[in-house]
Amino acid sequence: FVKETHAAALFPGGFGTLDESFEVLTLMQTGKARIIPVVLLDKPGGDYWETWMKFLTQHLYKISFISEDDFYFFKIIHDVKAAVKEITGFYRIYHSARWVGEKLVIRIAHSLTASAVAELNDKFADVLRRGSIVQSNALPQEKNEPEIRTLPRLVLTPHRRSFGRFRQLIDAINRAECTRSLEGSALSRP
């Protein structure tokens, strides 16, 4: 389910729905799957996911089975247009990521300004094991992906934990200032 998908939209349901929900969240939380947008969609006024969220908060977070950062993996939404906006916004600048040894290489659709990269370094210093977030071209180890070789990169050496912070980093990248305007640009899917 998770390996080949670029987003997950989950709807109220039974055991299967909850199983898929926890599977995608667990795989992202443990770093075993790439981070994707996860939308928990309910009808307007519905409380299915809010009730589920109360369970997470009162029974998992309260006793430290999950962390505050884990809540950034998903958004509870009650409107289809807002769900679409959440998913497409996830890929506004962010394209994809992969590990190259101990480095995380984040492919982005447009280069960021130097001040935007500096701001990422300030806000996400806790994610870094060493060094800083730097803008780069494709690394030699990425030659097996020629179709995205020309995309700019952000390269960092992070701790391999607290993957909810990685989702926050992706959100910050998507809000960052680019070196050129994004108006009217269409991104290809990862």
PDB file of N, CA and C in Angstrom, residues 10-13 39-50 76-83:
ATOM      1  N   LEU A  10      -7.586   8.826   3.663  1.00  0.00           N
ATOM      2  CA  LEU A  10      -8.260   7.784   4.433  1.00  0.00           C
ATOM      3  C   LEU A  10      -9.603   8.304   4.912  1.00  0.00           C
ATOM      4  N   PHE A  11     -10.603   7.432   4.871  1.00  0.00           N
ATOM      5  CA  PHE A  11     -11.976   7.801   5.182  1.00  0.00           C
ATOM      6  C   PHE A  11     -12.466   6.968   6.362  1.00  0.00           C
ATOM      7  N   PRO A  12     -13.504   7.417   7.063  1.00  0.00           N
ATOM      8  CA  PRO A  12     -14.029   6.630   8.177  1.00  0.00           C
ATOM      9  C   PRO A  12     -14.359   5.205   7.750  1.00  0.00           C
ATOM     10  N   GLY A  13     -14.033   4.253   8.600  1.00  0.00           N
ATOM     11  CA  GLY A  13     -14.290   2.853   8.283  1.00  0.00           C
ATOM     12  C   GLY A  13     -13.994   1.960   9.472  1.00  0.00           C
ATOM     13  N   VAL A  39      -4.078  12.464   4.454  1.00  0.00           N
ATOM     14  CA  VAL A  39      -5.290  13.225   4.728  1.00  0.00           C
ATOM     15  C   VAL A  39      -6.317  12.277   5.321  1.00  0.00           C
ATOM     16  N   LEU A  40      -6.832  12.627   6.481  1.00  0.00           N
ATOM     17  CA  LEU A  40      -7.899  11.871   7.129  1.00  0.00           C
ATOM     18  C   LEU A  40      -9.178  12.658   6.869  1.00  0.00           C
ATOM     19  N   LEU A  41      -9.947  12.198   5.901  1.00  0.00           N
ATOM     20  CA  LEU A  41     -11.090  12.962   5.401  1.00  0.00           C
ATOM     21  C   LEU A  41     -12.392  12.443   5.990  1.00  0.00           C
ATOM     22  N   ASP A  42     -13.182  13.360   6.502  1.00  0.00           N
ATOM     23  CA  ASP A  42     -14.490  13.039   7.064  1.00  0.00           C
ATOM     24  C   ASP A  42     -15.512  13.982   6.440  1.00  0.00           C
ATOM     25  N   LYS A  43     -16.763  13.631   6.557  1.00  0.00           N
ATOM     26  CA  LYS A  43     -17.827  14.496   6.047  1.00  0.00           C
ATOM     27  C   LYS A  43     -17.866  15.769   6.893  1.00  0.00           C
ATOM     28  N   PRO A  44     -18.392  16.863   6.337  1.00  0.00           N
ATOM     29  CA  PRO A  44     -18.522  18.086   7.131  1.00  0.00           C
ATOM     30  C   PRO A  44     -19.308  17.798   8.415  1.00  0.00           C
ATOM     31  N   GLY A  45     -18.764  18.210   9.523  1.00  0.00           N
ATOM     32  CA  GLY A  45     -19.411  17.984  10.815  1.00  0.00           C
ATOM     33  C   GLY A  45     -19.157  16.613  11.416  1.00  0.00           C
ATOM     34  N   GLY A  46     -18.516  15.719  10.664  1.00  0.00           N
ATOM     35  CA  GLY A  46     -18.223  14.378  11.174  1.00  0.00           C
ATOM     36  C   GLY A  46     -17.164  14.420  12.262  1.00  0.00           C
ATOM     37  N   ASP A  47     -17.199  13.439  13.163  1.00  0.00           N
ATOM     38  CA  ASP A  47     -16.227  13.431  14.258  1.00  0.00           C
ATOM     39  C   ASP A  47     -15.418  12.133  14.352  1.00  0.00           C
ATOM     40  N   TYR A  48     -15.455  11.321  13.283  1.00  0.00           N
ATOM     41  CA  TYR A  48     -14.734  10.045  13.299  1.00  0.00           C
ATOM     42  C   TYR A  48     -13.253  10.251  13.629  1.00  0.00           C
ATOM     43  N   TRP A  49     -12.583  11.112  12.861  1.00  0.00           N
ATOM     44  CA  TRP A  49     -11.149  11.281  13.038  1.00  0.00           C
ATOM     45  C   TRP A  49     -10.822  12.083  14.295  1.00  0.00           C
ATOM     46  N   GLU A  50     -11.703  13.005  14.699  1.00  0.00           N
ATOM     47  CA  GLU A  50     -11.471  13.725  15.952  1.00  0.00           C
ATOM     48  C   GLU A  50     -11.536  12.762  17.138  1.00  0.00           C
ATOM     49  N   ILE A  76      -6.394  16.231   9.606  1.00  0.00           N
ATOM     50  CA  ILE A  76      -7.816  15.897   9.621  1.00  0.00           C
ATOM     51  C   ILE A  76      -8.545  17.002   8.868  1.00  0.00           C
ATOM     52  N   ILE A  77      -9.304  16.600   7.845  1.00  0.00           N
ATOM     53  CA  ILE A  77      -9.954  17.566   6.949  1.00  0.00           C
ATOM     54  C   ILE A  77     -11.394  17.130   6.716  1.00  0.00           C
ATOM     55  N   HIS A  78     -12.272  18.116   6.542  1.00  0.00           N
ATOM     56  CA  HIS A  78     -13.703  17.840   6.348  1.00  0.00           C
ATOM     57  C   HIS A  78     -14.219  18.330   5.000  1.00  0.00           C
ATOM     58  N   ASP A  79     -13.337  18.615   4.069  1.00  0.00           N
ATOM     59  CA  ASP A  79     -13.737  19.173   2.781  1.00  0.00           C
ATOM     60  C   ASP A  79     -12.826  18.609   1.691  1.00  0.00           C
ATOM     61  N   VAL A  80     -13.420  18.112   0.626  1.00  0.00           N
ATOM     62  CA  VAL A  80     -12.640  17.476  -0.442  1.00  0.00           C
ATOM     63  C   VAL A  80     -11.665  18.463  -1.076  1.00  0.00           C
ATOM     64  N   LYS A  81     -12.103  19.687  -1.342  1.00  0.00           N
ATOM     65  CA  LYS A  81     -11.204  20.675  -1.957  1.00  0.00           C
ATOM     66  C   LYS A  81     -10.012  20.972  -1.052  1.00  0.00           C
ATOM     67  N   ALA A  82     -10.251  21.053   0.239  1.00  0.00           N
ATOM     68  CA  ALA A  82      -9.151  21.285   1.182  1.00  0.00           C
ATOM     69  C   ALA A  82      -8.196  20.091   1.206  1.00  0.00           C
ATOM     70  N   ALA A  83      -8.739  18.892   1.060  1.00  0.00           N
ATOM     71  CA  ALA A  83      -7.896  17.691   1.017  1.00  0.00           C
ATOM     72  C   ALA A  83      -7.007  17.700  -0.222  1.00  0.00           C
TER      73      ALA A  83
END
